[in-house]
Short mmCIF file of C-alpha atoms and ligand atoms in Angstrom, two decimals:
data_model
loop_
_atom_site.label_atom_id
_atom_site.label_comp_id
_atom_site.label_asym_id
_atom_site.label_seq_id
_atom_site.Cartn_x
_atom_site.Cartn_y
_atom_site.Cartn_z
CA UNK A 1 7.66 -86.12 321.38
CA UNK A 2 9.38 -89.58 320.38
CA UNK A 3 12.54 -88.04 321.89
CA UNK A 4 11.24 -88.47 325.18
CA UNK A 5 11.22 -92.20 325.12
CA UNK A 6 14.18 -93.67 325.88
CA UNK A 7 14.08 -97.48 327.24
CA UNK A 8 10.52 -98.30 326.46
CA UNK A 9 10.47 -98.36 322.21
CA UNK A 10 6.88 -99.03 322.22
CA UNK A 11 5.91 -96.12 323.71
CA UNK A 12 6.71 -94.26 320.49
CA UNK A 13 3.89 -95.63 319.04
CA UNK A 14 1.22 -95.22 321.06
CA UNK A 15 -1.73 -94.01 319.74
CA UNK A 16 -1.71 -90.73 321.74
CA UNK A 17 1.09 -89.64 320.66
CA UNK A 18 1.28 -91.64 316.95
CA UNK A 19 -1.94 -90.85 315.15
CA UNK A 20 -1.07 -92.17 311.98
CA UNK A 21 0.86 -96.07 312.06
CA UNK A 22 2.35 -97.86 309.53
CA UNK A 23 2.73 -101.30 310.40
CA UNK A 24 4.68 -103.91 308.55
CA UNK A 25 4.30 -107.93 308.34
CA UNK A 26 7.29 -110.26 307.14
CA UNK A 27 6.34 -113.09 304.65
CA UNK A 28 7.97 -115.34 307.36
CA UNK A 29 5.13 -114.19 309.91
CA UNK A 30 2.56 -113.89 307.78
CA UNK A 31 3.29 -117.67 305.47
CA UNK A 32 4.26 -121.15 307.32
CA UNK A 33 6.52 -123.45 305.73
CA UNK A 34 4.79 -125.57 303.80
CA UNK A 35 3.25 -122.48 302.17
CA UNK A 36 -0.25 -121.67 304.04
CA UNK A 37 -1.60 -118.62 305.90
CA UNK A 38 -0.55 -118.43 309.83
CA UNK A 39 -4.60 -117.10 310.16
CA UNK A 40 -4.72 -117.69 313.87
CA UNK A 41 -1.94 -115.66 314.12
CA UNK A 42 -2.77 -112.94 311.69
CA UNK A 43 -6.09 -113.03 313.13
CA UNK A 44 -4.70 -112.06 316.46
CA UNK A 45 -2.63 -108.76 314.64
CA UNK A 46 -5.50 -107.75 313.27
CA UNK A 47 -7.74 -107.94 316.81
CA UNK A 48 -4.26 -105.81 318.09
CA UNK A 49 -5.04 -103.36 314.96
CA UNK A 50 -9.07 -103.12 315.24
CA UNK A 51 -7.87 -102.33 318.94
CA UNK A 52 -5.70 -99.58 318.13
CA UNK A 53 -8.38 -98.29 315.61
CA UNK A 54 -10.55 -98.20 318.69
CA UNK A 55 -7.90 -96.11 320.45
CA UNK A 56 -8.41 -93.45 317.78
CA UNK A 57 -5.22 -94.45 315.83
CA UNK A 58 -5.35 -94.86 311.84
CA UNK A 59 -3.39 -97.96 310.48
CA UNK A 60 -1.65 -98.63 307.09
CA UNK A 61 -0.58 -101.89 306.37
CA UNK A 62 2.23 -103.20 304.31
CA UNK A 63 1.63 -106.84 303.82
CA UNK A 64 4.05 -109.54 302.27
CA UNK A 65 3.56 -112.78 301.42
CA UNK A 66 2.58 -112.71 298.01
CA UNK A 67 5.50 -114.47 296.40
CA UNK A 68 5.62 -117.01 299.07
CA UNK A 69 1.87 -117.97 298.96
CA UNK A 70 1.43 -118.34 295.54
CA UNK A 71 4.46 -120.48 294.93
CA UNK A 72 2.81 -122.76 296.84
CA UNK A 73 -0.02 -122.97 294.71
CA UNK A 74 1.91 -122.81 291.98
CA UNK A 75 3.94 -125.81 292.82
CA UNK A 76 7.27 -123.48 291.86
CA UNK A 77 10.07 -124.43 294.01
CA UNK A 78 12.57 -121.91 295.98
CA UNK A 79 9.47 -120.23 297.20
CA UNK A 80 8.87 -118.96 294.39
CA UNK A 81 12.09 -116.81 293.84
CA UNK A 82 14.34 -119.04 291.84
CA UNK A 83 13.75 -116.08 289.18
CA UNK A 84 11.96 -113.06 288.23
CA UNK A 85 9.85 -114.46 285.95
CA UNK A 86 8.92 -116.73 289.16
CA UNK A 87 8.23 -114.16 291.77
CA UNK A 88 6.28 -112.27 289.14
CA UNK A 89 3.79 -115.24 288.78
CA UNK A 90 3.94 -116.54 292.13
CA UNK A 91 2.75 -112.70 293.14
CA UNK A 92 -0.25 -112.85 290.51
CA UNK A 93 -1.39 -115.40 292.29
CA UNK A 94 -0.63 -114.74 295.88
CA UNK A 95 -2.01 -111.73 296.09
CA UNK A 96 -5.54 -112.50 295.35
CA UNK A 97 -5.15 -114.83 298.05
CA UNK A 98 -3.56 -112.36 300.53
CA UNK A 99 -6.43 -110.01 299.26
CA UNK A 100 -8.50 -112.49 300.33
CA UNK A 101 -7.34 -113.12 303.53
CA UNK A 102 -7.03 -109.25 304.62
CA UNK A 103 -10.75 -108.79 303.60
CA UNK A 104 -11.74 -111.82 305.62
CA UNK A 105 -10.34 -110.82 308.97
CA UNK A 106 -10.66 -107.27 308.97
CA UNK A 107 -13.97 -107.87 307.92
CA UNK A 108 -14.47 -110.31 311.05
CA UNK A 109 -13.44 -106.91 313.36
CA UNK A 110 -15.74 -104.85 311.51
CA UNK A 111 -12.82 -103.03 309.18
CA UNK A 112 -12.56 -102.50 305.60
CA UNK A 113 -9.72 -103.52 303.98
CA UNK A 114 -8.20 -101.78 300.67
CA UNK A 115 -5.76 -103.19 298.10
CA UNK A 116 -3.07 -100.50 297.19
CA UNK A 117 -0.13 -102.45 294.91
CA UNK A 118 2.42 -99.69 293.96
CA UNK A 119 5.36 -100.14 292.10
CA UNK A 120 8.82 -98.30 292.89
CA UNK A 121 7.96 -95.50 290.47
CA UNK A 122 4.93 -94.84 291.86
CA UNK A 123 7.13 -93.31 294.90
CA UNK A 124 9.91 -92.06 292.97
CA UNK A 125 7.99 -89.95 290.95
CA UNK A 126 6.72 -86.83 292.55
CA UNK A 127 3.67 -86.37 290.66
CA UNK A 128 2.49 -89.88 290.99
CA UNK A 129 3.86 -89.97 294.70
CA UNK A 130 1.93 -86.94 295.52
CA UNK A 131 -1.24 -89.17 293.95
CA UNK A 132 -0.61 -92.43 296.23
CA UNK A 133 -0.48 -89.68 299.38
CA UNK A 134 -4.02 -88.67 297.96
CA UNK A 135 -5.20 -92.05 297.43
CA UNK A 136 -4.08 -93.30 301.26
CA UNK A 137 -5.57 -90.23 302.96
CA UNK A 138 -8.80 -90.66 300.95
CA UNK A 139 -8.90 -94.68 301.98
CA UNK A 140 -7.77 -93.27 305.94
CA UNK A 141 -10.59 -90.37 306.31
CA UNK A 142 -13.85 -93.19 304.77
CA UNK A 143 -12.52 -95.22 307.47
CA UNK A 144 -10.72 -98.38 304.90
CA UNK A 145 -7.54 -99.43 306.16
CA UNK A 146 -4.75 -98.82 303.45
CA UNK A 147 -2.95 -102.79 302.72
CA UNK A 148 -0.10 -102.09 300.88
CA UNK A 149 2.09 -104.69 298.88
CA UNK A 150 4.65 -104.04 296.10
CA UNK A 151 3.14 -104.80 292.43
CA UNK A 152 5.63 -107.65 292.13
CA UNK A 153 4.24 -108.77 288.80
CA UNK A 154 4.59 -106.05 287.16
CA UNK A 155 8.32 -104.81 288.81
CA UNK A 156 11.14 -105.68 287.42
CA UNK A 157 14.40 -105.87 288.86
CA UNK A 158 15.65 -102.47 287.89
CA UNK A 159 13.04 -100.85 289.18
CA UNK A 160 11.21 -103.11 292.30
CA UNK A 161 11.97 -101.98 295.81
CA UNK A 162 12.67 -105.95 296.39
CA UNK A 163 12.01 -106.03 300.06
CA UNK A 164 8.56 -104.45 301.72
CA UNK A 165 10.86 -102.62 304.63
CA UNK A 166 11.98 -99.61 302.49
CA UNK A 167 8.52 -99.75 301.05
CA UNK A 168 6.94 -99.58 304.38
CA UNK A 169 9.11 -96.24 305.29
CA UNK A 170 8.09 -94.69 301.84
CA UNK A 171 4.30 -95.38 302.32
CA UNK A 172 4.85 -93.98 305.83
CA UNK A 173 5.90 -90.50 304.23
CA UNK A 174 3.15 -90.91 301.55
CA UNK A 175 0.93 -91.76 304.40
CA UNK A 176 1.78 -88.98 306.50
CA UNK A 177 2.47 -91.35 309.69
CA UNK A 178 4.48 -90.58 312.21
CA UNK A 179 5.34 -94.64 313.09
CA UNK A 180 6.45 -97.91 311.61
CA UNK A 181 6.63 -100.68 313.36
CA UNK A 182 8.17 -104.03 310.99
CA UNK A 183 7.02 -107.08 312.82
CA UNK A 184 9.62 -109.52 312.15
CA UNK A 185 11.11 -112.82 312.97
CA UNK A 186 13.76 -111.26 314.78
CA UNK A 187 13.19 -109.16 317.77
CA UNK A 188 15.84 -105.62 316.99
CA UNK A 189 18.74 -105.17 316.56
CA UNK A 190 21.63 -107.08 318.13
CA UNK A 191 25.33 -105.74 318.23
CA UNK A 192 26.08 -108.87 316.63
CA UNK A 193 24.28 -112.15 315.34
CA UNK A 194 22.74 -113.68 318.11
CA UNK A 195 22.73 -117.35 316.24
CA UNK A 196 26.59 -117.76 316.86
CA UNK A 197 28.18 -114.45 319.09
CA UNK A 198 26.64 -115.28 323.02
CA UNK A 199 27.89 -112.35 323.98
CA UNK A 200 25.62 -110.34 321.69
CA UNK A 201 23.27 -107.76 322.96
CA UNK A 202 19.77 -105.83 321.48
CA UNK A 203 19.74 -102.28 321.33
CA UNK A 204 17.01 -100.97 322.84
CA UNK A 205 17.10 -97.73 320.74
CA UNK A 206 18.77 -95.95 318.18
CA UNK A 207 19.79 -92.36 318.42
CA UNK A 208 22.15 -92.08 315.17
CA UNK A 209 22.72 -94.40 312.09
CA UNK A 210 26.18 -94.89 312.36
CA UNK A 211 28.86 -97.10 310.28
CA UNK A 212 29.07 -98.61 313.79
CA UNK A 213 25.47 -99.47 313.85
CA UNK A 214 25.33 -100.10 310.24
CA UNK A 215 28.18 -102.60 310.54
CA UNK A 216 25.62 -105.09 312.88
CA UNK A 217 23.59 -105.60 309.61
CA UNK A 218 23.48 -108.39 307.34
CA UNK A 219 21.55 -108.72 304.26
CA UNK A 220 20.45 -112.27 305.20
CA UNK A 221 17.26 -113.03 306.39
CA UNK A 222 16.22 -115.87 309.09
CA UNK A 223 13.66 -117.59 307.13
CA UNK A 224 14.47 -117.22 303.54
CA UNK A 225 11.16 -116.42 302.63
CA UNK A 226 11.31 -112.84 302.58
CA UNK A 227 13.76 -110.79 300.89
CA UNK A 228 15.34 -107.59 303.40
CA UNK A 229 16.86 -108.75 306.43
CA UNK A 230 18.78 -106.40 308.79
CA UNK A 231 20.62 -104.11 306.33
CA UNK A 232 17.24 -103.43 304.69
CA UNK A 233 15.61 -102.69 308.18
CA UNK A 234 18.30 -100.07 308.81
CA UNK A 235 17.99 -98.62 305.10
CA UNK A 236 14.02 -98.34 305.82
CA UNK A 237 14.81 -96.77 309.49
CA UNK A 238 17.25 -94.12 307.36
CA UNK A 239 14.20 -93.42 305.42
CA UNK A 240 12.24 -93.08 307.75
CA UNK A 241 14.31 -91.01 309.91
CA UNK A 242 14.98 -88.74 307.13
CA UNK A 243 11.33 -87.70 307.00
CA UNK A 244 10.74 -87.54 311.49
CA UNK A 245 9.21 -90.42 311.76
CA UNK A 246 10.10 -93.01 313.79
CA UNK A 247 10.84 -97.03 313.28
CA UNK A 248 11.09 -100.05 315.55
CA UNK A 249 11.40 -103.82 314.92
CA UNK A 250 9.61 -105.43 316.73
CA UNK A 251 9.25 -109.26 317.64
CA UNK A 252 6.66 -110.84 314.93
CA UNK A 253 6.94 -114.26 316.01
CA UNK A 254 4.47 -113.89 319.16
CA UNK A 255 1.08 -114.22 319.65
CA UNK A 256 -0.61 -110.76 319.66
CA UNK A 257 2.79 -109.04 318.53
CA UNK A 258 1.37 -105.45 318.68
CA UNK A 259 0.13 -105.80 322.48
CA UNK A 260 3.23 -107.78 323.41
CA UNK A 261 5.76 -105.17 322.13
CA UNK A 262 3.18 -102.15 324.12
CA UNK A 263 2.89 -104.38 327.15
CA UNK A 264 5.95 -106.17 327.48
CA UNK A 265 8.15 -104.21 325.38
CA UNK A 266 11.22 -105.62 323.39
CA UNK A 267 12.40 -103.97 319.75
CA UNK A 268 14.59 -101.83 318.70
CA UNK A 269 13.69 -98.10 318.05
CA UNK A 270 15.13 -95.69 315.76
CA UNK A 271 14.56 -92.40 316.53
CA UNK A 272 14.35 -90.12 313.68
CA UNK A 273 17.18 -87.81 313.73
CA UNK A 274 15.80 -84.72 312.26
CA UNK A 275 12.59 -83.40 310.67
CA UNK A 276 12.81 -82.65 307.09
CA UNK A 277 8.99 -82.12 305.85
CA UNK A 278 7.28 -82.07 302.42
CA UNK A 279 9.32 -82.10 299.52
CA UNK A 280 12.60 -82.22 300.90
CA UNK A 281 11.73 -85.84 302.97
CA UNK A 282 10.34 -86.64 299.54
CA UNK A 283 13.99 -86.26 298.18
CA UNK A 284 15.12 -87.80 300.86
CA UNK A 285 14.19 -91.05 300.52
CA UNK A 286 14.42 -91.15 296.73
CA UNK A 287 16.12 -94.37 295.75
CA UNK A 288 16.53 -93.59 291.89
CA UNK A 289 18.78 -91.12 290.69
CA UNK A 290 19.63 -89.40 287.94
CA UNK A 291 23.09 -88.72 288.28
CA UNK A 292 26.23 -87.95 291.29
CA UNK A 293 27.79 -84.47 291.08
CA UNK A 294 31.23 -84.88 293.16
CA UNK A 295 32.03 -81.64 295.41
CA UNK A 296 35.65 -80.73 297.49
CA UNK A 297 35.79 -80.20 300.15
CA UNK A 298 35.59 -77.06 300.51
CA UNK A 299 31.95 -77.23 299.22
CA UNK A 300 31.14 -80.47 301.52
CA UNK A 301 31.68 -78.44 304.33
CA UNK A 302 29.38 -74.83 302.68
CA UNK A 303 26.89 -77.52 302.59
CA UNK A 304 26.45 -78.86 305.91
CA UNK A 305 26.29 -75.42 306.82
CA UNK A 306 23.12 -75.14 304.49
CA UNK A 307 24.12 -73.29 301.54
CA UNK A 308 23.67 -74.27 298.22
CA UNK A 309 25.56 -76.01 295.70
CA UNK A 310 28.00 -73.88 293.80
CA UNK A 311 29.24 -74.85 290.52
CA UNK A 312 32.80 -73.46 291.95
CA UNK A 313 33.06 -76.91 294.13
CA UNK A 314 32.44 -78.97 291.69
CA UNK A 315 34.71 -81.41 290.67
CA UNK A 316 33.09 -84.34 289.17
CA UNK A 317 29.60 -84.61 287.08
CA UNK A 318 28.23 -88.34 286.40
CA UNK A 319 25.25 -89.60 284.54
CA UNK A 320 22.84 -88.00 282.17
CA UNK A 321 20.38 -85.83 284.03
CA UNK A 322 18.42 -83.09 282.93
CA UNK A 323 17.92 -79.89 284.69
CA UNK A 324 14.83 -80.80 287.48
CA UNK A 325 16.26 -84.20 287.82
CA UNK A 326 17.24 -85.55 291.36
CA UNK A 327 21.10 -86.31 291.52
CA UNK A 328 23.59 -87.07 294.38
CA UNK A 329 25.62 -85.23 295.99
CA UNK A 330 28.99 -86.76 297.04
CA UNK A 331 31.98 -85.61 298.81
CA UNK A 332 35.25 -86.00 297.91
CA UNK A 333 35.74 -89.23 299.57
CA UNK A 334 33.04 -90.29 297.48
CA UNK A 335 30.40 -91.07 299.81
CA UNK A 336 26.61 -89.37 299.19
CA UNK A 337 26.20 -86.53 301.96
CA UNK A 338 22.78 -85.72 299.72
CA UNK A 339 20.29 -85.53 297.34
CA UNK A 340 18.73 -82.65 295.48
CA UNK A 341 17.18 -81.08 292.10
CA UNK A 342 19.77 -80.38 289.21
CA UNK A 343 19.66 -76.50 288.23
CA UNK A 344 21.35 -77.39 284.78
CA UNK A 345 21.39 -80.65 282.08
CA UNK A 346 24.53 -82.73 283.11
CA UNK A 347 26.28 -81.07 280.09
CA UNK A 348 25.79 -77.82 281.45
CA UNK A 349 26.70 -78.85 284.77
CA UNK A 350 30.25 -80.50 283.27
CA UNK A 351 30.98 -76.90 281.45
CA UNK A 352 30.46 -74.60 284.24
CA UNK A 353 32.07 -76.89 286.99
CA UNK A 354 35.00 -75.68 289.05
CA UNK A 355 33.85 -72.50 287.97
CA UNK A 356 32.90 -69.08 289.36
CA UNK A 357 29.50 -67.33 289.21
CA UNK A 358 30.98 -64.42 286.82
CA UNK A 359 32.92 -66.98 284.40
CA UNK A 360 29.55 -69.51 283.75
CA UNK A 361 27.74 -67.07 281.27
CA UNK A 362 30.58 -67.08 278.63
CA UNK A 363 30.92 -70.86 278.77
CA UNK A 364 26.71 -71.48 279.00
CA UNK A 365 26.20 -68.42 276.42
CA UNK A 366 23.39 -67.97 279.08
CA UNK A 367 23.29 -65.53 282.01
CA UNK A 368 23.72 -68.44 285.00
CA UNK A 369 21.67 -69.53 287.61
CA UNK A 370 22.15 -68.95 291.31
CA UNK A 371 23.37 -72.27 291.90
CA UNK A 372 23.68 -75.88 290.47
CA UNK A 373 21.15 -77.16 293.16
CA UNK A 374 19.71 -74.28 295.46
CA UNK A 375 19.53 -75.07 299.12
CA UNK A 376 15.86 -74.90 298.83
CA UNK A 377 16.28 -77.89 296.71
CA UNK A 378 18.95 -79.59 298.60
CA UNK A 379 18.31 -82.63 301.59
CA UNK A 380 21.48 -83.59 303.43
CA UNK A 381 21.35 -87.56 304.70
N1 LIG B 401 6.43 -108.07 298.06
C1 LIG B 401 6.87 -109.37 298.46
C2 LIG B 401 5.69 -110.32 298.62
O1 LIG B 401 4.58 -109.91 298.80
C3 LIG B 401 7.64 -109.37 299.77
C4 LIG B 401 8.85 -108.48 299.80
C5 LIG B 401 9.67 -108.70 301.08
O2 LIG B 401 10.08 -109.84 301.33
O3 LIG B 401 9.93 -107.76 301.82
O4 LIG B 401 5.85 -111.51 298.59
#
């Protein structure tokens, strides 16, 4: 339905046609400079939300801030992110504040709020992923409202998401919403930075994710305070794309940002390009893996036609994963065109590769399997 929408972004997430919304608030929105809550302003987000709720529309929300408010009380300098060891205990402490501050005015509106803190494996791993989704629906159907936040203090930097946009486009799958919307202290995406090109222009919306589009991202962010900026917007809109649903950023820095962007529109949608469901958006937006098997490509091409991986094309296995593990798939320029389940250990992978069906057994010393990842198994991005 999202495809119909074409100059007005916010119209993708209206609640008739988005039942389920994530919605996403910056540190830099959400924490002033000298360290405090914006309430007045988060008060007026959540009247937007409480409306929306009204409208029949269930809300997740992925909250920030945690870092940035407890630095502040912690007297730690750099807001807190000078180090890990930093962030971690500016979070502990933060987030019993932004806890605090959640219950307080959804409570004013009449709404529960509930404290989900997940850590990057919590997503990454099926099982446990599968759990979250449980969790979320449970919180959605007694009425709570879902407030989501990375578990900062316990993540380290190996295995953190590090900025709460990819996070918001996981939850979203978990969450089984069809929207995101990442308030922000920008207002979309510009063909180029704003701050010093005049000449610079905000799309509107986003059909495809291509180098061209990719190439107006930067990894900085405005403020400081948070930790994405652009290039982590557009990595949370692949996600979410990946998986149908759609993602706009939208400008945070108004009063009542959720009825501004509906009323008076603005943002930047991205439209998701295709609808992989289940499992395979699952894979999809897996951040961790195991290992990259390189195809030619000859085998690039018998995948984007949706057959499976044959060990025939294979002409490259990296890493150390075991048969059921996710790996990449790359093509022979080296750049991912996917992600699926491994059919064989990485050892058996590196024996039987460049080979055909009939010459695997004598090599594996076991009759082989119908393909190194099977198309069921298999998500191009
Ligand atoms: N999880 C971090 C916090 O609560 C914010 C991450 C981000 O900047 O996106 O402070």
């Amino acid at each position: 339905m999202v495809t119909a929408v074409t100059d007005t972004p916010a119209a993708a997430f209206d609640p008739a046609i988005c039942p389920r919304l994530v919605v996403k608030i910056g540190s830099s929105l959400l924490v002033d400079a000298a360290g405090a809550v914006r309430t007045q302003w988060l008060a007026g987000v959540v009247a937007d939300l409480a409306q929306r709720r009204q409208q029949g529309q269930q809300i997740v929300i992925v909250s920030s801030g945690a870092i940035a408010l407890g630095a502040r009380r912690l007297g730690l300098d750099k807001g807190g992110r000078a180090s890990l060891e930093d962030a971690q205990a500016a979070a502990a402490v933060g987030q019993v504040a932004l806890a605090g501050v959640w219950e307080a005015l959804l409570g004013a509106q009449g709404l529960t709020a509930a404290q989900v803190l997940l850590t990057l494996g919590d997503l990454e791993d099926r099982r446990r992923y599968l759990n979250v989704a449980a969790t979320i629906a449970r919180l959605l159907d007694l009425g709570a409202l879902p407030v989501l936040n990375e578990n900062d203090t316990v993540a380290t930097t190996e295995i953190r998401f590090g900025d709460n946009d990819r996070l918001a486009a996981r939850a979203a799958q978990a969450a089984g919403a069809s929207g995101v919307i990442l308030l922000s202290d920008v207002d979309g995406l510009y063909t180029a930075n704003p701050a010093n090109d005049p000449t610079a222009r905000r799309l509107a919306v986003v059909k495809a994710l291509t180098p061209e589009i990719e190439a107006m991202a930067t990894g900085e962010t405005r403020s400081g305070m948070g930790s994405g900026g652009m290039a982590a917007k557009l990595l949370a809109a692949r996600m979410a794309g990946a998986a149908g649903i759609a993602l706009a950023i939208c400008d945070g820095r108004v009063e009542r940002p959720l009825s501004h962007f509906a009323d008076a529109g603005g943002g930047t949608l991205f439209l998701p390009p295709r609808t992989a469901r289940g499992k395979k958006a699952w894979l999809a937006g897996r951040i961790l893996v195991a290992g990259t098997i390189s195809v030619d490509a000859g085998a690039a091409a018998a995948l984007k036609r949706g057959a499976s991986l044959l060990a025939a094309g294979v002409v490259r296995v990296d890493g150390r994963f075991r048969r059921g593990d996710v790996v990449a798939i790359a093509g022979p320029d080296g750049a991912v065109l996917g992600r699926g389940l491994a059919g064989y250990d990485a050892d058996d992978a590196a024996r039987i590769m460049g080979l055909r069906n009939e010459a695997q057994g004598p090599v594996l010393g076991y009759a082989p399997r119908a393909a190194l990842v099977h198309a069921d198994h298999l998500v191009l991005i």
